[in-house]
XYZ file of C-alpha atoms in Angstrom:
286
model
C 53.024 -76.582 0.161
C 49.206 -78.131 1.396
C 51.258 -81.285 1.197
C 54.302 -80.205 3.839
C 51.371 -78.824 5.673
C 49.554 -81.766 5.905
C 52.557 -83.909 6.994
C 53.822 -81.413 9.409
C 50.534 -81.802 11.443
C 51.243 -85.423 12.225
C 55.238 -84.993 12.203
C 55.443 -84.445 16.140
C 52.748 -86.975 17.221
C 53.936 -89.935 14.810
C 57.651 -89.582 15.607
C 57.259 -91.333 18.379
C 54.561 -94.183 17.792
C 56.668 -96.395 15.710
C 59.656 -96.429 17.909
C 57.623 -97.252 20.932
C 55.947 -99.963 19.415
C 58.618 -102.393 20.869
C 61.125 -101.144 23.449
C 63.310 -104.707 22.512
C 63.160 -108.267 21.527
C 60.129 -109.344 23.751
C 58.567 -112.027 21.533
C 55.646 -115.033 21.899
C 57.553 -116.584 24.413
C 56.754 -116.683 28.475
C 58.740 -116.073 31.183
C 59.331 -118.936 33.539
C 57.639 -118.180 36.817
C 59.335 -115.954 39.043
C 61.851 -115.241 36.141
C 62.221 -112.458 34.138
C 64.252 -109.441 32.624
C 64.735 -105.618 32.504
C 65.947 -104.060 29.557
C 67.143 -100.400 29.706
C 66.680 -98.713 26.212
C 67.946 -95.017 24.710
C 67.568 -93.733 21.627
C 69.005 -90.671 19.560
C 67.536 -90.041 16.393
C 66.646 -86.826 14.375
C 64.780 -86.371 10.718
C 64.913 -83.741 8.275
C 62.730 -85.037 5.737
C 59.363 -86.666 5.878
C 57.245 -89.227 3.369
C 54.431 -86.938 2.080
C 51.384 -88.093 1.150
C 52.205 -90.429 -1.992
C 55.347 -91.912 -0.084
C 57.848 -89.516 -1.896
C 60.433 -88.081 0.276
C 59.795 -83.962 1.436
C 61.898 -81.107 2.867
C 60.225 -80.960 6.509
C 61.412 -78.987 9.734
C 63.592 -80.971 11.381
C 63.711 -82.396 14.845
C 65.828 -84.147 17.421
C 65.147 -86.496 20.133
C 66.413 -88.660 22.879
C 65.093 -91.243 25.012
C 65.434 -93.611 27.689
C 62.800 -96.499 28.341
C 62.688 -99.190 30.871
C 60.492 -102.547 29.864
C 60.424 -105.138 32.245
C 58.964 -108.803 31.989
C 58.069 -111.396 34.646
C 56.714 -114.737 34.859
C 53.799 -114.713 36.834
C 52.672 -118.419 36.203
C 53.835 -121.048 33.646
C 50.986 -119.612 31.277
C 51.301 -115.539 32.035
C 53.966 -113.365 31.723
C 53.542 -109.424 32.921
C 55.072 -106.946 31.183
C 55.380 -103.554 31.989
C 56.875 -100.040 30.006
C 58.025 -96.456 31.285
C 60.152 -93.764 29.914
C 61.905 -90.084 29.714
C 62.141 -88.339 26.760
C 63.361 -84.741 25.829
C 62.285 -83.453 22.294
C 63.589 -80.413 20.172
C 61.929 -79.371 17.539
C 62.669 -76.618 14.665
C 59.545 -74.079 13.659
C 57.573 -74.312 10.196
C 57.942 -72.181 7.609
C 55.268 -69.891 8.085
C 55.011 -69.928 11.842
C 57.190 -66.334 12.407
C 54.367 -65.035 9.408
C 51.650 -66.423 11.129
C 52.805 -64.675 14.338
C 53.557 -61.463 12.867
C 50.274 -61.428 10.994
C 48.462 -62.163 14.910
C 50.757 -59.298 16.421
C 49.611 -56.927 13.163
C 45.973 -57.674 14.031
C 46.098 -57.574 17.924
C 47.933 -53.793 17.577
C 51.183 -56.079 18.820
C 54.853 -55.389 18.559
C 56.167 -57.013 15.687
C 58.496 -60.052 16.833
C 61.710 -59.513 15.629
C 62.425 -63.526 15.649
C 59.978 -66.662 15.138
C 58.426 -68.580 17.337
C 60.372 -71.758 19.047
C 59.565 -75.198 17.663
C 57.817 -77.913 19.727
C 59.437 -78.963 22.792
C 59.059 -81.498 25.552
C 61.144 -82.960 28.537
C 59.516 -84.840 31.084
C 58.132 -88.650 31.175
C 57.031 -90.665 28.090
C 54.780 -93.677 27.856
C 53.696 -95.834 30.494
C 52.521 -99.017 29.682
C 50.845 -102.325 31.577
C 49.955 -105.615 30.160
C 50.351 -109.484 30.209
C 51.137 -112.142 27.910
C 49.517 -115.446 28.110
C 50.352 -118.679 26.099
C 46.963 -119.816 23.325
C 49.261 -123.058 22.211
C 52.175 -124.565 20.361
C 52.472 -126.424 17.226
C 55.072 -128.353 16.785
C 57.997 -125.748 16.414
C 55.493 -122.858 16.743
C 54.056 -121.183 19.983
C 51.256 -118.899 19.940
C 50.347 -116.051 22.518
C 48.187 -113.495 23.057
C 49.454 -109.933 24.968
C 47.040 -107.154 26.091
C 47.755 -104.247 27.585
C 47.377 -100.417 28.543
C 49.377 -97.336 27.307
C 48.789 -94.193 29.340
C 50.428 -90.714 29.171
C 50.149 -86.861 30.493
C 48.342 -84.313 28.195
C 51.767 -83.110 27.219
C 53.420 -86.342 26.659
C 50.325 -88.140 24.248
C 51.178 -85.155 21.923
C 54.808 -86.622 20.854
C 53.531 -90.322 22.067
C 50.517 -90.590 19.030
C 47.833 -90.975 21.824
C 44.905 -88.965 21.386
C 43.438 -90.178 24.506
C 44.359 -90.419 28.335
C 44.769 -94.298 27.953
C 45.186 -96.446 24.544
C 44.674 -100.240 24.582
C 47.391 -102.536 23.034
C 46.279 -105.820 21.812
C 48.136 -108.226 19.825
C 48.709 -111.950 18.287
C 52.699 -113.249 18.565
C 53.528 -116.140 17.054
C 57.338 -117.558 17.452
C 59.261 -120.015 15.849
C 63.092 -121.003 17.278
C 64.958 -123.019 14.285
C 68.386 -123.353 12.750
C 70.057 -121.564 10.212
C 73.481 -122.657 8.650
C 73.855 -124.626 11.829
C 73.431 -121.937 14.190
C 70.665 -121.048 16.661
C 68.296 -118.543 15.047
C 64.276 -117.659 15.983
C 61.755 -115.458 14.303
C 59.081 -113.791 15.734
C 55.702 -112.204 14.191
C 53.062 -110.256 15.949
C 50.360 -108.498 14.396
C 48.320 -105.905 16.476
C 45.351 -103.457 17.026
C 45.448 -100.214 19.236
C 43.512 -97.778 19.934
C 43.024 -94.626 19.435
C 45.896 -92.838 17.400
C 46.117 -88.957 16.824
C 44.901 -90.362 13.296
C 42.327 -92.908 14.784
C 42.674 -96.666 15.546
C 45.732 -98.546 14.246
C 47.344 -101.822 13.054
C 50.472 -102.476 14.095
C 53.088 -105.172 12.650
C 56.411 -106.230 14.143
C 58.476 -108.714 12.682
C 61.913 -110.114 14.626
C 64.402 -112.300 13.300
C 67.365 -113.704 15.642
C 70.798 -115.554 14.108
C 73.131 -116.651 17.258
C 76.638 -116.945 14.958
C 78.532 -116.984 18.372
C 76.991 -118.041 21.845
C 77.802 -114.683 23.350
C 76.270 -112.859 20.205
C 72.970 -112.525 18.988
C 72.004 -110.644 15.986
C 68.521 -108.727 15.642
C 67.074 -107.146 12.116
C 63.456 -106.151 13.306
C 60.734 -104.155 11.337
C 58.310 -102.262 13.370
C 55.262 -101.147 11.604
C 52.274 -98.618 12.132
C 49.219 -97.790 9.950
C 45.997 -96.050 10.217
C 44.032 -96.800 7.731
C 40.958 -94.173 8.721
C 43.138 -90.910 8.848
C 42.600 -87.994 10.227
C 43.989 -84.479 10.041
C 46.460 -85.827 7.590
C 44.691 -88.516 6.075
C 45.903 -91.913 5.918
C 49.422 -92.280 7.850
C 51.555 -95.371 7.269
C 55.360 -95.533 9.162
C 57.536 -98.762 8.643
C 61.209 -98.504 10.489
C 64.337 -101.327 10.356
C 66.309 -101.655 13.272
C 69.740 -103.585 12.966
C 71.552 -104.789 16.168
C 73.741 -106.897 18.174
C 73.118 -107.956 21.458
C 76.349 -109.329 23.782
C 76.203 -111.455 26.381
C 78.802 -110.034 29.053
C 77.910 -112.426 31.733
C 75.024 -114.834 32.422
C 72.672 -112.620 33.559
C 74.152 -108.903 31.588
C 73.884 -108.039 28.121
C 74.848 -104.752 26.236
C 72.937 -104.318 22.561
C 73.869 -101.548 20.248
C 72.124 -100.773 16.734
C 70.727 -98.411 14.157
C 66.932 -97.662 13.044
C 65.889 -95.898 10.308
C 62.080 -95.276 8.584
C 62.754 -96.617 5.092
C 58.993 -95.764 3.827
C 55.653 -94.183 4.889
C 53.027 -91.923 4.288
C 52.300 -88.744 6.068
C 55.396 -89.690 8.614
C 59.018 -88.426 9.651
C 61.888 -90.208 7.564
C 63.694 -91.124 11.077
C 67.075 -92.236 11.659
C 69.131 -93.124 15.008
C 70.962 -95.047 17.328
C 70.291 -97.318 19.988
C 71.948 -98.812 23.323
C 70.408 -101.122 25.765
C 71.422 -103.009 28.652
C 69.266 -106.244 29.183
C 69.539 -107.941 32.741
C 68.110 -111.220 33.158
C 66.947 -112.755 36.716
C-alpha cells in the first residue's frame, strides 16, 4: 500500500504535465513574418491504473478529464516566431482508499458526526495553463535547422495543482532540431526537441518530444509523436518519469483549415497515471 500511496500523491499534479508538453505539431521551424497559425486542441482521457515506483502497472483511483487548449504561432521577423498557449479544463476525480477512514477517524476525534459517505475526489473546472514564449532560428545544416524556444508557463493556485507547477510561473526552455526528407517517395519530416523547465511539483524537469510526419496523400499528414517528462530529483514521490504516444491524422479541408483526430496513451513511467484518450483539433493557418 506505501507504494499506491506514494503514486497517488503525484497522480493529480502529473496527469496533466505530459499532455501539455505540446498542444500540436509546432516544431524547429519559423513562421514567415506576419504568418502564422491557431490550432484548437481537446482532449478526453481517463486512467485507472498508474506505473508505481519500479514501472509495474498498479490499481489507482481513477480519474477523468477533458480539455480544450488554444496555441497560436506568429512570425514576428524572418528569425522569431511567437508562440503563445491557453486553456479550459474540467477534472473529476474518484477518492482514495482510505480517505472516508481518514475522515471518520477526524470526525471521531473532533466529537463529529460520523459521515455516512466519503469524501469527493479532486475536482477542478476553470482555466488551465497559460503560456508565452518565442522561437528564434540558431542555424541550418544542410537538411537540418536548429532553433532555440523560451518561454513562460503561468497558472492560478488551483489550476498549478492538476498543471505540475509548483510555482506561480515555470520557465520553458528548449533545443528543436528539424529535419524535412523523403520516405518511400513521399514528403515526411522529423522533429526532436529536448528541454529543461522549471520547477515541477517533483522539482526541475527534462522534457523530450520527438515528432515524426509521413504525407502519403497531399491532403493527409500522419503524426506518431512521443512526449516525455522526467524529474530526476523527486520529491514527495521520489523520482517521477511519464512517456505518452500520440497517433494522428491531420486533413487538409481547404488551404488554410485542417481537422486532426488521434489517440494518446502513457505506455511507461514511474510514479505517473497510465493515461489514455482522444484528441480533436482544428488547425487554421493565415
Amino acid at each position: 500500500m506505501r507504494v499506491a500511496v506514494r503514486v497517488l500523491a503525484v497522480f493529480i499534479v502529473f496527469c496533466f504535465g505530459v499532455v501539455a508538453a505540446q498542444s500540436a505539431f509546432a516544431g524547429a521551424w519559423l513562421m514567415p513574418p506576419g504568418e502564422g497559425q491557431a490550432i484548437v486542441t481537446t482532449t478526453f482521457a481517463d486512467a485507472r491504473k498508474a506505473y508505481d515506483a519500479s514501472g509495474r502497472l498498479i490499481q489507482t483511483p481513477s480519474y477523468r478529464k477533458f480539455e480544450t487548449r488554444l496555441y497560436v504561432e506568429h512570425g514576428l521577423f524572418d528569425w522569431l516566431t511567437i508562440v503563445a498557449e491557453g486553456g479550459y479544463m474540467n477534472f473529476s476525480g474518484a477518492a482514495g482508499p482510505y480517505d472516508h477512514l481518514n475522515l471518520l477517524v477526524e470526525e471521531a476525534k473532533a466529537g463529529l458526526p460520523l459521515s455516512l459517505q466519503g469524501p469527493a475526489g479532486a475536482r477542478y473546472e476553470g482555466l488551465g495553463l497559460g503560456a508565452l514564449g518565442a522561437r528564434t532560428l540558431l542555424f541550418t545544416w544542410g537538411d537540418y535547422i536548429v532553433s532555440l524556444q523560451a518561454g513562460v508557463r503561468a497558472a492560478s493556485p488551483a489550476a498549478r495543482r492538476f498543471l505540475d507547477m509548483r510555482d506561480p510561473v515555470q520557465a520553458d526552455l528548449r533545443l528543436l532540431v528539424g529535419r524535412p526528407f523523403e520516405l518511400f517517395g513521399f514528403p515526411a519530416f522529423v522533429d526532436a526537441q529536448l528541454g529543461y523547465r522549471s520547477r515541477g511539483q517533483n522539482g526541475d524537469e527534462i522534457r523530450a518530444d520527438l515528432t515524426a510526419g509521413l504525407r502519403p496523400l497531399p491532403p493527409i499528414l500522419l503524426l506518431a509523436q512521443s512526449f516525455s517528462g522526467f524529474a530526476p530529483r523527486g520529491g514527495p514521490a521520489g523520482v517521477v518519469a511519464a512517456q505518452k504516444f500520440q497517433l494522428s491524422a491531420v486533413y487538409d479541408m481547404t488551404a488554410s483549415l485542417s481537422l486532426q483526430i488521434g489517440a494518446i496513451a502513457a505506455l511507461g513511467g514511474v510514479n505517473s497515471p497510465a493515461e489514455r484518450g482522444l484528441i480533436s483539433a482544428f488547425w487554421w493557418r493565415y
